[in-house]
Coordinates of C-alpha atoms in Angstrom, one line a residue:
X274 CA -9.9 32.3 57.7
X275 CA -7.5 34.9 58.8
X276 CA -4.9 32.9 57.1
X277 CA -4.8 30.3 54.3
X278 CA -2.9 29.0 51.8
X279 CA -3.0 29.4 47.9
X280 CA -4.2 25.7 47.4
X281 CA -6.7 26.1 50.0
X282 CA -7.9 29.6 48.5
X283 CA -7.1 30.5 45.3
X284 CA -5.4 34.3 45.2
X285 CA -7.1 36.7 42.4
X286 CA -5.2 39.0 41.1
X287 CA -7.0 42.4 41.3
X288 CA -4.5 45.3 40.2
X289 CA -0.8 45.1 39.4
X290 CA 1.8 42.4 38.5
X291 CA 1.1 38.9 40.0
X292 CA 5.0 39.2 41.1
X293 CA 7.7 41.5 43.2
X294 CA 11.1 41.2 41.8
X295 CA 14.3 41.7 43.8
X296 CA 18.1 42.2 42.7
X297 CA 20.4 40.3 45.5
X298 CA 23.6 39.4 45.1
X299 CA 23.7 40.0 41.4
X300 CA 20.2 38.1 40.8
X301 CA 17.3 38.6 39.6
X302 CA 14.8 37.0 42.2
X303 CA 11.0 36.3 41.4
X304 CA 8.7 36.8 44.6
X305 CA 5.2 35.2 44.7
X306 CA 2.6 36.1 47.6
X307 CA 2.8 33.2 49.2
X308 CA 6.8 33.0 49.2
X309 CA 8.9 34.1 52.0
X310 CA 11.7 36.3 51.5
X311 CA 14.1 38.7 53.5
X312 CA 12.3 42.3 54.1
X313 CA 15.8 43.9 54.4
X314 CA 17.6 43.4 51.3
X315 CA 20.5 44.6 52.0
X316 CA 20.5 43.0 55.3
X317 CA 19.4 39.7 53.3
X318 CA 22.7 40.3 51.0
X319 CA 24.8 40.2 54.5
X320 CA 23.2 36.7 55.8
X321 CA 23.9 35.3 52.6
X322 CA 27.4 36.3 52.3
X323 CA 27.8 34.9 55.8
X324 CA 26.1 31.6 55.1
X325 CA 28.7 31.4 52.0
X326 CA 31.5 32.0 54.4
X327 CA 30.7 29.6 56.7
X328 CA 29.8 26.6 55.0
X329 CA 33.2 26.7 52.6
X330 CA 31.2 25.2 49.6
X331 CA 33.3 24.5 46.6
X332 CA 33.2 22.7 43.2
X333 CA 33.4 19.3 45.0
X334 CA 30.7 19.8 47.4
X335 CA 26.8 19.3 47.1
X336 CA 24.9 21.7 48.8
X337 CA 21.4 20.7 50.2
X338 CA 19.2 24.0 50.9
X339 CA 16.7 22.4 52.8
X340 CA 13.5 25.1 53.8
X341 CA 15.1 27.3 51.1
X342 CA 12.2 29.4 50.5
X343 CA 12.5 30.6 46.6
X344 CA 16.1 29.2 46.8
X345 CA 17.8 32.3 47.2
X346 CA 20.9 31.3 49.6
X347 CA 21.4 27.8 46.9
X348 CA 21.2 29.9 43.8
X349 CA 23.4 32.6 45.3
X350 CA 25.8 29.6 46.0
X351 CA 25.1 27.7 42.5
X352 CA 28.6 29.1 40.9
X353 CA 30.9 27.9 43.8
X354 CA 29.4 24.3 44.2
X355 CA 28.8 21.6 42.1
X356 CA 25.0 20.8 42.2
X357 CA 22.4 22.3 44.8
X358 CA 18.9 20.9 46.1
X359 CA 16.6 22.7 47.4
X360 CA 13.6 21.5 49.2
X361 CA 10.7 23.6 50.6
X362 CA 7.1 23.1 51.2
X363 CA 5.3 26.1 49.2
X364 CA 4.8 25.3 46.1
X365 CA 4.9 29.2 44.2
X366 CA 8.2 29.8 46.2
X367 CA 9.4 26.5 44.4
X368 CA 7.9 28.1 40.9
X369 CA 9.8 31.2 42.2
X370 CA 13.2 29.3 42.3
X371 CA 13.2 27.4 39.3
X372 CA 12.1 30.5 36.8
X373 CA 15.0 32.4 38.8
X374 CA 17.2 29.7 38.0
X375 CA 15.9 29.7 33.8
X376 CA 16.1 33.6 34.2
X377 CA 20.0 34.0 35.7
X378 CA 20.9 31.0 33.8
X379 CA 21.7 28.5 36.5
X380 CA 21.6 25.0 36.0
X381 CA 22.7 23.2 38.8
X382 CA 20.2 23.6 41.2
X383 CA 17.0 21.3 41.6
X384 CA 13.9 22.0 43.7
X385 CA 11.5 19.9 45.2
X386 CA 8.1 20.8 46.7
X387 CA 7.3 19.0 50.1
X388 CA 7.4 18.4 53.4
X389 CA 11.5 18.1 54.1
X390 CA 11.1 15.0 56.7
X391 CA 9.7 13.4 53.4
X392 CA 11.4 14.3 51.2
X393 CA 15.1 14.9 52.7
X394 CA 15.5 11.5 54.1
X395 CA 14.9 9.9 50.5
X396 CA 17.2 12.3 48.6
X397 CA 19.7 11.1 51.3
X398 CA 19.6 7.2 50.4
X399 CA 21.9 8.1 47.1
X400 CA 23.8 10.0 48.2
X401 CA 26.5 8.7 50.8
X402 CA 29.6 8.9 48.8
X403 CA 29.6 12.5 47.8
X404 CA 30.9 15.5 50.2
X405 CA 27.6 17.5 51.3
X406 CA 26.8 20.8 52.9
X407 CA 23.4 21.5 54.4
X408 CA 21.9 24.9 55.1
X409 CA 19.0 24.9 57.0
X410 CA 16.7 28.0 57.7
X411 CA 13.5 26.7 59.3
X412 CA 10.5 28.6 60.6
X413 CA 9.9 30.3 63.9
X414 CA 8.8 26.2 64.8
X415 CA 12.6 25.0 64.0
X416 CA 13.3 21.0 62.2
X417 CA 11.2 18.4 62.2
X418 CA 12.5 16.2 64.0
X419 CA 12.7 13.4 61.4
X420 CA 15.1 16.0 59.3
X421 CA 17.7 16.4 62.4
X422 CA 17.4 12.7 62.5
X423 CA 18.4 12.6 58.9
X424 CA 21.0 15.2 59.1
X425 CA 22.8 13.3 61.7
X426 CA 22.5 10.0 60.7
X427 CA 23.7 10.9 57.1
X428 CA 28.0 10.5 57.1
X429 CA 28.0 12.1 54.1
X430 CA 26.9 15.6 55.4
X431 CA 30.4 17.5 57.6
X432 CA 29.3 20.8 57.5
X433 CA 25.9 22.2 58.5
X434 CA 24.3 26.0 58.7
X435 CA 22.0 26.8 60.7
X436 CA 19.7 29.7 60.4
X437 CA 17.7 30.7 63.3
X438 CA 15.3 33.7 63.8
X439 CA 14.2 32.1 67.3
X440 CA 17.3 30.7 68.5
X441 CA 15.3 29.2 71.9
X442 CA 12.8 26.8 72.0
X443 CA 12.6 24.0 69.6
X444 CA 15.8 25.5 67.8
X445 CA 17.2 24.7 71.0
X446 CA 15.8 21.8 70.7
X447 CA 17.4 21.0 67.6
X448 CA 20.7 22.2 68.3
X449 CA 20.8 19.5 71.4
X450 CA 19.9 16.7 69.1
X451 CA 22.7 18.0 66.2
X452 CA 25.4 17.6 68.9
X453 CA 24.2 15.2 71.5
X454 CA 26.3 11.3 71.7
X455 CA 24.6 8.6 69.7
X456 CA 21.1 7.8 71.3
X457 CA 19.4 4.9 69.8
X458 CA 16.2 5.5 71.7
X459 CA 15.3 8.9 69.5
X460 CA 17.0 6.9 66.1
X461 CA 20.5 9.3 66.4
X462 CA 23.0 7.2 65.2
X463 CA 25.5 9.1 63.5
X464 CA 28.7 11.2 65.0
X465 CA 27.8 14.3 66.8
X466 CA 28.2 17.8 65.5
X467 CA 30.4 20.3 67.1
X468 CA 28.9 23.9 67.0
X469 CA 31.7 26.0 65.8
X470 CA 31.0 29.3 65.5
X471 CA 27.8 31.4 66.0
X472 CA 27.1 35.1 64.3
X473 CA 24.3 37.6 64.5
X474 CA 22.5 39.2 61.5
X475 CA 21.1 42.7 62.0
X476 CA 18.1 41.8 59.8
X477 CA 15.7 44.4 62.1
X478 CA 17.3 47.6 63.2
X479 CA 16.2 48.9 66.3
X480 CA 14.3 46.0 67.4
X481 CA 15.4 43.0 69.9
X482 CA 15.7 40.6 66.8
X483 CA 18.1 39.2 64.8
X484 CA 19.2 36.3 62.8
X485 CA 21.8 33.8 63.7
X486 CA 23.3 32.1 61.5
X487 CA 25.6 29.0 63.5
X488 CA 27.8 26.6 62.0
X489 CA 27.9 23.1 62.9
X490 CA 30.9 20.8 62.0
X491 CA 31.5 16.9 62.6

């Protein structure tokens, strides 16, 4: 296979630490080979501090970091909120997150391994009365669909972010089911969002990418 998982083949470690470690933001972050992470650090830094700008988290809010990868943007956010969870589908970037939560000394953030559609709608269920903030930064292949449902029919969640690297295609997709009236036919019950702002990343000098990082609010 020109490309497999750790589960379905084993890495060995031949020469050198198993690890790559990164300081952002005044963290220590733990990097596995199977984790993704920003290849621009200091570009990284700047689409974090933007996330943290837009979404106006606080000591009241919860924030769910939903594909957080090894939970950078949630543990970055940890001090200046009242409890994150993060939810992501590799299983080393979740081991990633947590010992970079034990190592900075973070304690209110919780990961869980999974498929988000799984997982997210369940995590949901108790949590109506609280004031939530999502951030979501999906692959190239945006939300499952079953997440944008669950997003939108959650009252509980005002504020989303949106990170896109592809902002066409099924991110489009996504974006017209976040703020599209109630339609009971695709199970989208809950009030619209209202996309708010919208604000490139330089992640890739010199190249015809960027991330974009919208905010949605409802």
């Amino acid at each position: 296979m020109t490309r497999c998982s750790h589960q379905q083949s084993p890495y060995q470690l031949l020469f050198g630490e198993p690890h790559i470690f990164e300081d952002i933001l005044g963290l220590k972050i733990r990097i596995s080979p199977e984790a993704f992470f920003q290849i621009n650090t200091a570009g990284a830094e700047m689409l974090y501090r933007t996330v943290r700008e837009l979404s106006g988290v606080n000591s009241d809010t919860i924030l769910l970091d939903i594909c957080c990868g090894t939970g950078v943007i949630g543990l970055s956010l940890a001090q200046h909120t009242s409890h994150v969870l993060g939810i992501e589908l590799v299983e080393q970037a979740v081991e990633d997150a947590r010992w970079t939560a034990d190592f900075n000394g973070i304690t209110n953030c919780e990961f869980h391994t999974g498929r988000a559609e799984r997982i997210l709608p369940q995590l949901l269920m108790s949590k109506e009365d609280e004031q939530l903030i999502a951030v979501v930064n999906p692959a190239r292949a945006g939300l499952h669909y079953k997440v944008v449902q669950a997003i939108r029919n959650c009252r509980a969640i005002h504020t989303l972010v949106f990170i896109s690297c592809k902002p066409h295609g099924e991110t489009t997709r996504n974006i017209i089911e976040l703020c599209c009236p109630p339609n009971s036919a695709k199970k989208l019950q809950g009030k619209p969002f209202v996309l708010r702002q919208a604000v490139p990343v330089d992640l890739f000098p010199h190249t015809q990418h960027c991330e974009l990082v919208l905010l949605f609010t409802r």
